[in-house]
Amino acid sequence: MVKILIKLSEELVAKPTTAEIILEHKVPINIITAHVTSKGGDYLVDIPDESLETVVTAFRKKGAMVTLPKLIEIDKDKCFNCGACVSICPVEAITVAEDKSVNFDQEKCVGSTCSACVEACPARAIKSVKQNNHELENNTH
Ligand code: SF4
Ligand code: SF4
């Protein structure tokens, strides 16, 4: 799966934009987070890797902005298990194992839409990384 961040304008957020794309292209789009106001909306969604181009093109054709957030990687050699990243993570993507080491669940992480742990780590053990080497052309809208 790959995570993409979709920004819908005031006009697009008032329409069933995501539902139309799911129906038209028969792709599963799993909404992870949504911040929606009457002025527009930001959606972080999960889609299958093989549907990335189809989904990005479909949203962009409708006038949406689409970007690819980075996820994070923890360098276990630098980490000294202080726990600062565990307490700051808003989605419990980082947890403490029985042996007191930290476990990271990439599926839960909302990546560069958050990045709180990257800033919080005193050992600079956490860095942002591209998702499965995916890249997107810049949005033309
Ligand atoms: S980037 Fe945010 S969501 Fe992801 S592990 Fe770090 S604190 Fe949690
Ligand atoms: S904040 Fe850094 S050093 Fe502390 S547990 Fe997390 S990754 Fe390890």
Tab-separated table of N, CA and C and ligand atoms in Angstrom:
chain	number	residue	atom	x	y	z
A	1	MET	N	0.844	-1.193	0.000
A	1	MET	CA	0.000	0.000	0.000
A	1	MET	C	0.884	1.250	0.000
A	2	VAL	N	0.344	2.317	-0.533
A	2	VAL	CA	1.054	3.600	-0.540
A	2	VAL	C	0.092	4.681	-0.047
A	3	LYS	N	0.662	5.643	0.684
A	3	LYS	CA	-0.171	6.720	1.240
A	3	LYS	C	-0.027	7.962	0.366
A	4	ILE	N	-1.149	8.588	0.044
A	4	ILE	CA	-1.087	9.864	-0.677
A	4	ILE	C	-1.910	10.903	0.066
A	5	LEU	N	-1.499	12.163	-0.104
A	5	LEU	CA	-2.207	13.270	0.537
A	5	LEU	C	-2.939	14.043	-0.555
A	6	ILE	N	-4.255	14.162	-0.397
A	6	ILE	CA	-5.096	14.811	-1.412
A	6	ILE	C	-5.692	16.073	-0.817
A	7	LYS	N	-5.521	17.184	-1.515
A	7	LYS	CA	-6.125	18.459	-1.076
A	7	LYS	C	-7.259	18.792	-2.020
A	8	LEU	N	-8.466	18.858	-1.476
A	8	LEU	CA	-9.638	19.188	-2.298
A	8	LEU	C	-10.044	20.633	-2.025
A	9	SER	N	-10.389	21.339	-3.100
A	9	SER	CA	-10.842	22.729	-2.976
A	9	SER	C	-12.241	22.765	-2.367
A	10	GLU	N	-12.685	23.971	-2.068
A	10	GLU	CA	-14.043	24.171	-1.545
A	10	GLU	C	-15.079	23.538	-2.481
A	11	GLU	N	-14.861	23.717	-3.793
A	11	GLU	CA	-15.815	23.188	-4.778
A	11	GLU	C	-15.792	21.655	-4.781
A	12	LEU	N	-14.584	21.076	-4.762
A	12	LEU	CA	-14.473	19.609	-4.843
A	12	LEU	C	-14.946	18.920	-3.571
A	13	VAL	N	-14.751	19.585	-2.429
A	13	VAL	CA	-15.126	18.944	-1.174
A	13	VAL	C	-16.659	18.882	-1.022
A	14	ALA	N	-17.337	19.724	-1.782
A	14	ALA	CA	-18.803	19.726	-1.715
A	14	ALA	C	-19.411	18.637	-2.597
A	15	LYS	N	-18.555	17.969	-3.386
A	15	LYS	CA	-19.045	16.906	-4.287
A	15	LYS	C	-18.535	15.547	-3.802
A	16	PRO	N	-19.143	14.450	-4.268
A	16	PRO	CA	-18.648	13.113	-3.869
A	16	PRO	C	-17.434	12.708	-4.696
A	17	THR	N	-16.378	13.550	-4.658
A	17	THR	CA	-15.210	13.373	-5.529
A	17	THR	C	-14.540	12.002	-5.338
A	18	THR	N	-14.283	11.644	-4.080
A	18	THR	CA	-13.574	10.374	-3.824
A	18	THR	C	-14.448	9.183	-4.220
A	19	ALA	N	-15.717	9.256	-3.891
A	19	ALA	CA	-16.637	8.145	-4.226
A	19	ALA	C	-16.710	7.961	-5.745
A	20	GLU	N	-16.711	9.055	-6.484
A	20	GLU	CA	-16.767	8.963	-7.959
A	20	GLU	C	-15.529	8.250	-8.495
A	21	ILE	N	-14.367	8.577	-7.925
A	21	ILE	CA	-13.128	7.951	-8.413
A	21	ILE	C	-13.106	6.455	-8.060
A	22	ILE	N	-13.576	6.121	-6.865
A	22	ILE	CA	-13.635	4.701	-6.477
A	22	ILE	C	-14.531	3.942	-7.457
A	23	LEU	N	-15.684	4.503	-7.778
A	23	LEU	CA	-16.632	3.824	-8.672
A	23	LEU	C	-16.101	3.760	-10.105
A	24	GLU	N	-15.538	4.876	-10.575
A	24	GLU	CA	-15.056	4.935	-11.972
A	24	GLU	C	-13.905	3.967	-12.202
A	25	HIS	N	-12.984	3.900	-11.245
A	25	HIS	CA	-11.748	3.147	-11.471
A	25	HIS	C	-11.689	1.837	-10.704
A	26	LYS	N	-12.716	1.566	-9.911
A	26	LYS	CA	-12.783	0.305	-9.148
A	26	LYS	C	-11.517	0.065	-8.320
A	27	VAL	N	-11.059	1.131	-7.639
A	27	VAL	CA	-9.881	0.986	-6.771
A	27	VAL	C	-10.303	1.218	-5.319
A	28	PRO	N	-9.747	0.426	-4.399
A	28	PRO	CA	-10.034	0.689	-2.991
A	28	PRO	C	-9.245	1.904	-2.508
A	29	ILE	N	-9.924	2.866	-1.928
A	29	ILE	CA	-9.255	4.047	-1.361
A	29	ILE	C	-9.650	4.114	0.107
A	30	ASN	N	-8.668	3.887	0.962
A	30	ASN	CA	-8.940	3.826	2.398
A	30	ASN	C	-8.533	5.153	3.049
A	31	ILE	N	-9.506	5.888	3.568
A	31	ILE	CA	-9.203	7.192	4.171
A	31	ILE	C	-8.631	6.985	5.573
A	32	ILE	N	-7.404	7.490	5.792
A	32	ILE	CA	-6.746	7.341	7.098
A	32	ILE	C	-7.077	8.538	7.987
A	33	THR	N	-6.880	9.751	7.455
A	33	THR	CA	-7.268	10.949	8.201
A	33	THR	C	-7.962	11.913	7.245
A	34	ALA	N	-8.853	12.710	7.770
A	34	ALA	CA	-9.541	13.711	6.950
A	34	ALA	C	-9.719	14.971	7.775
A	35	HIS	N	-9.292	16.097	7.214
A	35	HIS	CA	-9.512	17.397	7.861
A	35	HIS	C	-10.327	18.221	6.873
A	36	VAL	N	-11.584	18.359	7.156
A	36	VAL	CA	-12.492	18.978	6.190
A	36	VAL	C	-13.209	20.169	6.808
A	37	THR	N	-13.209	21.287	6.076
A	37	THR	CA	-14.010	22.449	6.473
A	37	THR	C	-14.804	22.873	5.235
A	38	SER	N	-15.595	23.919	5.378
A	38	SER	CA	-16.364	24.388	4.215
A	38	SER	C	-15.427	24.983	3.153
A	39	LYS	N	-14.177	25.272	3.528
A	39	LYS	CA	-13.216	25.871	2.584
A	39	LYS	C	-12.418	24.823	1.806
A	40	GLY	N	-12.527	23.565	2.186
A	40	GLY	CA	-11.782	22.524	1.486
A	40	GLY	C	-11.397	21.401	2.436
A	41	GLY	N	-10.655	20.426	1.904
A	41	GLY	CA	-10.312	19.286	2.762
A	41	GLY	C	-8.982	18.671	2.409
A	42	ASP	N	-8.295	18.132	3.434
A	42	ASP	CA	-7.058	17.364	3.263
A	42	ASP	C	-7.358	15.920	3.648
A	43	TYR	N	-7.076	15.007	2.760
A	43	TYR	CA	-7.314	13.587	3.030
A	43	TYR	C	-6.003	12.831	2.884
A	44	LEU	N	-5.659	12.053	3.900
A	44	LEU	CA	-4.534	11.126	3.783
A	44	LEU	C	-5.155	9.755	3.538
A	45	VAL	N	-4.811	9.143	2.412
A	45	VAL	CA	-5.448	7.866	2.057
A	45	VAL	C	-4.408	6.808	1.733
A	46	ASP	N	-4.834	5.573	1.860
A	46	ASP	CA	-4.032	4.398	1.514
A	46	ASP	C	-4.591	3.808	0.228
A	47	ILE	N	-3.719	3.506	-0.736
A	47	ILE	CA	-4.186	2.833	-1.952
A	47	ILE	C	-3.178	1.737	-2.314
A	48	PRO	N	-3.597	0.743	-3.096
A	48	PRO	CA	-2.632	-0.282	-3.507
A	48	PRO	C	-1.540	0.345	-4.382
A	49	ASP	N	-0.298	-0.129	-4.233
A	49	ASP	CA	0.833	0.418	-5.007
A	49	ASP	C	0.517	0.472	-6.500
A	50	GLU	N	-0.115	-0.598	-7.005
A	50	GLU	CA	-0.339	-0.685	-8.452
A	50	GLU	C	-1.396	0.302	-8.949
A	51	SER	N	-2.151	0.903	-8.028
A	51	SER	CA	-3.194	1.871	-8.429
A	51	SER	C	-2.718	3.317	-8.305
A	52	LEU	N	-1.451	3.501	-7.897
A	52	LEU	CA	-0.970	4.862	-7.609
A	52	LEU	C	-1.182	5.814	-8.787
A	53	GLU	N	-0.713	5.416	-9.969
A	53	GLU	CA	-0.788	6.325	-11.122
A	53	GLU	C	-2.246	6.625	-11.480
A	54	THR	N	-3.084	5.600	-11.485
A	54	THR	CA	-4.498	5.763	-11.840
A	54	THR	C	-5.188	6.735	-10.894
A	55	VAL	N	-4.961	6.535	-9.596
A	55	VAL	CA	-5.655	7.357	-8.596
A	55	VAL	C	-5.147	8.796	-8.620
A	56	VAL	N	-3.828	8.958	-8.717
A	56	VAL	CA	-3.261	10.310	-8.738
A	56	VAL	C	-3.770	11.061	-9.974
A	57	THR	N	-3.740	10.402	-11.127
A	57	THR	CA	-4.211	11.043	-12.366
A	57	THR	C	-5.682	11.415	-12.244
A	58	ALA	N	-6.495	10.519	-11.683
A	58	ALA	CA	-7.941	10.775	-11.567
A	58	ALA	C	-8.218	11.986	-10.675
A	59	PHE	N	-7.514	12.067	-9.530
A	59	PHE	CA	-7.739	13.217	-8.642
A	59	PHE	C	-7.234	14.507	-9.295
A	60	ARG	N	-6.101	14.427	-9.941
A	60	ARG	CA	-5.547	15.642	-10.562
A	60	ARG	C	-6.451	16.126	-11.700
A	61	LYS	N	-7.036	15.194	-12.453
A	61	LYS	CA	-7.953	15.583	-13.538
A	61	LYS	C	-9.148	16.348	-12.996
A	62	LYS	N	-9.539	16.017	-11.789
A	62	LYS	CA	-10.670	16.723	-11.172
A	62	LYS	C	-10.242	18.058	-10.553
A	63	GLY	N	-8.931	18.322	-10.534
A	63	GLY	CA	-8.436	19.599	-10.020
A	63	GLY	C	-7.880	19.530	-8.609
A	64	ALA	N	-7.720	18.316	-8.076
A	64	ALA	CA	-7.172	18.183	-6.713
A	64	ALA	C	-5.646	18.265	-6.736
A	65	MET	N	-5.063	18.673	-5.601
A	65	MET	CA	-3.610	18.634	-5.419
A	65	MET	C	-3.277	17.283	-4.792
A	66	VAL	N	-2.303	16.592	-5.332
A	66	VAL	CA	-1.927	15.290	-4.764
A	66	VAL	C	-0.425	15.261	-4.509
A	67	THR	N	-0.030	14.890	-3.314
A	67	THR	CA	1.394	14.743	-2.996
A	67	THR	C	1.607	13.404	-2.297
A	68	LEU	N	2.871	13.034	-2.244
A	68	LEU	CA	3.245	11.748	-1.648
A	68	LEU	C	3.986	12.020	-0.340
A	69	PRO	N	3.352	11.844	0.812
A	69	PRO	CA	4.080	12.108	2.054
A	69	PRO	C	5.205	11.103	2.270
A	70	LYS	N	6.277	11.569	2.920
A	70	LYS	CA	7.346	10.628	3.290
A	70	LYS	C	6.943	9.904	4.559
A	71	LEU	N	7.462	8.725	4.757
A	71	LEU	CA	7.268	8.018	6.029
A	71	LEU	C	8.579	8.124	6.813
A	72	ILE	N	8.668	7.432	7.934
A	72	ILE	CA	9.885	7.557	8.732
A	72	ILE	C	10.598	6.215	8.870
A	73	GLU	N	11.830	6.309	9.225
A	73	GLU	CA	12.653	5.118	9.465
A	73	GLU	C	13.440	5.374	10.743
A	74	ILE	N	13.530	4.361	11.605
A	74	ILE	CA	14.281	4.523	12.857
A	74	ILE	C	15.599	3.755	12.750
A	75	ASP	N	16.694	4.458	13.003
A	75	ASP	CA	18.005	3.820	13.005
A	75	ASP	C	18.219	3.211	14.399
A	76	LYS	N	18.063	1.889	14.474
A	76	LYS	CA	18.138	1.196	15.774
A	76	LYS	C	19.519	1.336	16.417
A	77	ASP	N	20.543	1.561	15.589
A	77	ASP	CA	21.889	1.705	16.151
A	77	ASP	C	22.053	3.021	16.904
A	78	LYS	N	21.330	4.054	16.447
A	78	LYS	CA	21.426	5.354	17.119
A	78	LYS	C	20.458	5.462	18.289
A	79	CYS	N	19.351	4.728	18.220
A	79	CYS	CA	18.298	4.828	19.239
A	79	CYS	C	18.783	4.296	20.591
A	80	PHE	N	18.518	5.064	21.658
A	80	PHE	CA	18.889	4.576	23.001
A	80	PHE	C	17.640	4.388	23.873
A	81	ASN	N	16.489	4.176	23.187
A	81	ASN	CA	15.242	3.787	23.859
A	81	ASN	C	14.779	4.773	24.936
A	82	CYS	N	14.893	6.069	24.607
A	82	CYS	CA	14.475	7.057	25.611
A	82	CYS	C	12.955	7.177	25.710
A	83	GLY	N	12.261	6.811	24.640
A	83	GLY	CA	10.792	6.828	24.670
A	83	GLY	C	10.153	8.148	24.262
A	84	ALA	N	10.964	9.165	23.931
A	84	ALA	CA	10.390	10.469	23.571
A	84	ALA	C	9.463	10.362	22.363
A	85	CYS	N	9.828	9.536	21.403
A	85	CYS	CA	9.005	9.406	20.191
A	85	CYS	C	7.713	8.649	20.472
A	86	VAL	N	7.747	7.768	21.451
A	86	VAL	CA	6.573	6.951	21.779
A	86	VAL	C	5.460	7.848	22.318
A	87	SER	N	5.832	8.719	23.257
A	87	SER	CA	4.807	9.534	23.899
A	87	SER	C	4.270	10.621	22.979
A	88	ILE	N	5.053	11.019	21.985
A	88	ILE	CA	4.621	12.140	21.133
A	88	ILE	C	3.792	11.673	19.933
A	89	CYS	N	3.873	10.413	19.574
A	89	CYS	CA	3.191	9.934	18.358
A	89	CYS	C	1.670	9.962	18.545
A	90	PRO	N	0.959	10.675	17.670
A	90	PRO	CA	-0.497	10.815	17.853
A	90	PRO	C	-1.301	9.577	17.457
A	91	VAL	N	-0.659	8.628	16.761
A	91	VAL	CA	-1.428	7.470	16.269
A	91	VAL	C	-0.896	6.130	16.803
A	92	GLU	N	-0.054	6.204	17.814
A	92	GLU	CA	0.528	5.001	18.435
A	92	GLU	C	1.237	4.100	17.423
A	93	ALA	N	1.959	4.765	16.504
A	93	ALA	CA	2.726	3.998	15.524
A	93	ALA	C	4.052	3.517	16.105
A	94	ILE	N	4.485	4.138	17.219
A	94	ILE	CA	5.726	3.716	17.874
A	94	ILE	C	5.367	3.239	19.276
A	95	THR	N	5.776	2.033	19.588
A	95	THR	CA	5.440	1.455	20.895
A	95	THR	C	6.697	0.859	21.528
A	96	VAL	N	6.608	0.597	22.821
A	96	VAL	CA	7.751	0.011	23.526
A	96	VAL	C	7.540	-1.500	23.643
A	97	ALA	N	8.540	-2.256	23.234
A	97	ALA	CA	8.469	-3.718	23.321
A	97	ALA	C	8.819	-4.170	24.741
A	98	GLU	N	8.629	-5.459	24.993
A	98	GLU	CA	8.906	-5.992	26.341
A	98	GLU	C	10.355	-5.776	26.761
A	99	ASP	N	11.269	-5.835	25.770
A	99	ASP	CA	12.689	-5.644	26.098
A	99	ASP	C	13.071	-4.164	26.144
A	100	LYS	N	12.039	-3.277	26.140
A	100	LYS	CA	12.203	-1.809	26.229
A	100	LYS	C	12.709	-1.169	24.940
A	101	SER	N	12.891	-1.942	23.878
A	101	SER	CA	13.257	-1.340	22.606
A	101	SER	C	11.982	-0.771	21.967
A	102	VAL	N	12.139	0.099	20.958
A	102	VAL	CA	10.953	0.684	20.334
A	102	VAL	C	10.599	-0.063	19.047
A	103	ASN	N	9.299	-0.257	18.852
A	103	ASN	CA	8.780	-0.878	17.639
A	103	ASN	C	8.059	0.181	16.820
A	104	PHE	N	8.239	0.121	15.523
A	104	PHE	CA	7.598	1.098	14.642
A	104	PHE	C	6.657	0.377	13.679
A	105	ASP	N	5.408	0.842	13.606
A	105	ASP	CA	4.415	0.255	12.705
A	105	ASP	C	4.160	1.249	11.566
A	106	GLN	N	4.776	0.978	10.415
A	106	GLN	CA	4.690	1.921	9.299
A	106	GLN	C	3.253	2.081	8.777
A	107	GLU	N	2.449	1.046	8.941
A	107	GLU	CA	1.058	1.123	8.478
A	107	GLU	C	0.290	2.230	9.200
A	108	LYS	N	0.601	2.429	10.480
A	108	LYS	CA	-0.131	3.432	11.266
A	108	LYS	C	0.403	4.846	11.070
A	109	CYS	N	1.681	4.963	10.721
A	109	CYS	CA	2.336	6.277	10.645
A	109	CYS	C	1.715	7.157	9.560
A	110	VAL	N	1.473	8.428	9.895
A	110	VAL	CA	0.932	9.372	8.902
A	110	VAL	C	2.049	10.217	8.281
A	111	GLY	N	3.288	9.882	8.589
A	111	GLY	CA	4.453	10.417	7.902
A	111	GLY	C	4.632	11.918	7.968
A	112	SER	N	5.049	12.496	6.832
A	112	SER	CA	5.423	13.914	6.839
A	112	SER	C	4.240	14.849	7.047
A	113	THR	N	3.014	14.320	7.128
A	113	THR	CA	1.910	15.180	7.560
A	113	THR	C	2.012	15.410	9.073
A	114	CYS	N	2.916	14.676	9.716
A	114	CYS	CA	3.109	14.789	11.172
A	114	CYS	C	4.582	15.104	11.467
A	115	SER	N	5.454	14.108	11.347
A	115	SER	CA	6.906	14.256	11.593
A	115	SER	C	7.271	14.655	13.018
A	116	ALA	N	6.342	14.543	13.955
A	116	ALA	CA	6.608	14.965	15.334
A	116	ALA	C	7.792	14.204	15.932
A	117	CYS	N	7.903	12.920	15.631
A	117	CYS	CA	8.968	12.114	16.239
A	117	CYS	C	10.349	12.492	15.704
A	118	VAL	N	10.392	12.939	14.439
A	118	VAL	CA	11.681	13.298	13.837
A	118	VAL	C	12.291	14.460	14.631
A	119	GLU	N	11.440	15.441	14.938
A	119	GLU	CA	11.894	16.602	15.702
A	119	GLU	C	12.207	16.229	17.156
A	120	ALA	N	11.445	15.273	17.701
A	120	ALA	CA	11.549	14.970	19.136
A	120	ALA	C	12.753	14.109	19.499
A	121	CYS	N	13.292	13.380	18.541
A	121	CYS	CA	14.341	12.406	18.879
A	121	CYS	C	15.668	13.102	19.221
A	122	PRO	N	16.148	12.954	20.454
A	122	PRO	CA	17.400	13.612	20.845
A	122	PRO	C	18.627	12.983	20.175
A	123	ALA	N	18.480	11.763	19.673
A	123	ALA	CA	19.623	11.075	19.058
A	123	ALA	C	19.645	11.236	17.540
A	124	ARG	N	18.672	11.996	17.007
A	124	ARG	CA	18.545	12.121	15.545
A	124	ARG	C	18.537	10.733	14.882
A	125	ALA	N	17.798	9.819	15.514
A	125	ALA	CA	17.751	8.436	15.009
A	125	ALA	C	16.598	8.221	14.032
A	126	ILE	N	15.747	9.245	13.886
A	126	ILE	CA	14.566	9.074	13.026
A	126	ILE	C	14.694	9.996	11.820
A	127	LYS	N	14.505	9.415	10.629
A	127	LYS	CA	14.571	10.266	9.431
A	127	LYS	C	13.384	9.978	8.524
A	128	SER	N	13.067	10.953	7.670
A	128	SER	CA	11.990	10.801	6.695
A	128	SER	C	12.523	10.059	5.485
A	129	VAL	N	11.724	9.128	4.976
A	129	VAL	CA	12.154	8.361	3.795
A	129	VAL	C	11.012	8.272	2.786
A	130	LYS	N	11.383	8.110	1.516
A	130	LYS	CA	10.370	7.951	0.461
A	130	LYS	C	9.631	6.636	0.644
A	131	GLN	N	8.392	6.585	0.225
A	131	GLN	CA	7.608	5.356	0.328
A	131	GLN	C	7.945	4.401	-0.812
A	132	ASN	N	8.451	3.256	-0.511
A	132	ASN	CA	8.723	2.194	-1.499
A	132	ASN	C	9.331	2.735	-2.788
A	133	ASN	N	10.168	3.765	-2.657
A	133	ASN	CA	10.803	4.400	-3.820
A	133	ASN	C	9.817	5.010	-4.801
A	134	HIS	N	8.578	5.270	-4.375
A	134	HIS	CA	7.623	5.932	-5.264
A	134	HIS	C	7.976	7.408	-5.386
A	135	GLU	N	7.740	7.967	-6.573
A	135	GLU	CA	7.904	9.407	-6.778
A	135	GLU	C	6.703	9.894	-7.555
A	136	LEU	N	6.331	11.141	-7.346
A	136	LEU	CA	5.237	11.731	-8.136
A	136	LEU	C	5.776	12.946	-8.850
A	137	GLU	N	5.294	13.162	-10.086
A	137	GLU	CA	5.564	14.431	-10.764
A	137	GLU	C	4.915	15.515	-9.928
A	138	ASN	N	5.445	16.754	-10.009
A	138	ASN	CA	4.792	17.854	-9.304
A	138	ASN	C	3.380	18.043	-9.807
A	139	ASN	N	2.497	18.461	-8.899
A	139	ASN	CA	1.124	18.721	-9.293
A	139	ASN	C	1.105	19.923	-10.230
A	140	THR	N	0.354	19.785	-11.317
A	140	THR	CA	0.311	20.896	-12.280
A	140	THR	C	-0.850	21.843	-11.996
A	141	HIS	N	-1.695	21.478	-11.011
A	141	HIS	CA	-2.847	22.339	-10.729
A	141	HIS	C	-2.492	23.336	-9.641
B	1	SF4	S1	5.781	10.719	11.892
B	1	SF4	FE1	4.121	11.131	13.398
B	1	SF4	S2	2.700	9.438	13.053
B	1	SF4	FE2	4.625	8.782	12.169
B	1	SF4	S3	5.667	7.650	13.801
B	1	SF4	FE3	6.362	9.808	13.900
B	1	SF4	S4	5.043	10.776	15.415
B	1	SF4	FE4	4.024	8.860	14.770
B	2	SF4	S1	13.188	9.427	20.497
B	2	SF4	FE1	14.913	8.583	19.310
B	2	SF4	S2	16.303	7.742	20.852
B	2	SF4	FE2	14.331	8.060	21.869
B	2	SF4	S3	13.274	6.063	21.655
B	2	SF4	FE3	12.650	7.321	19.912
B	2	SF4	S4	14.087	6.787	18.251
B	2	SF4	FE4	14.974	6.072	20.181
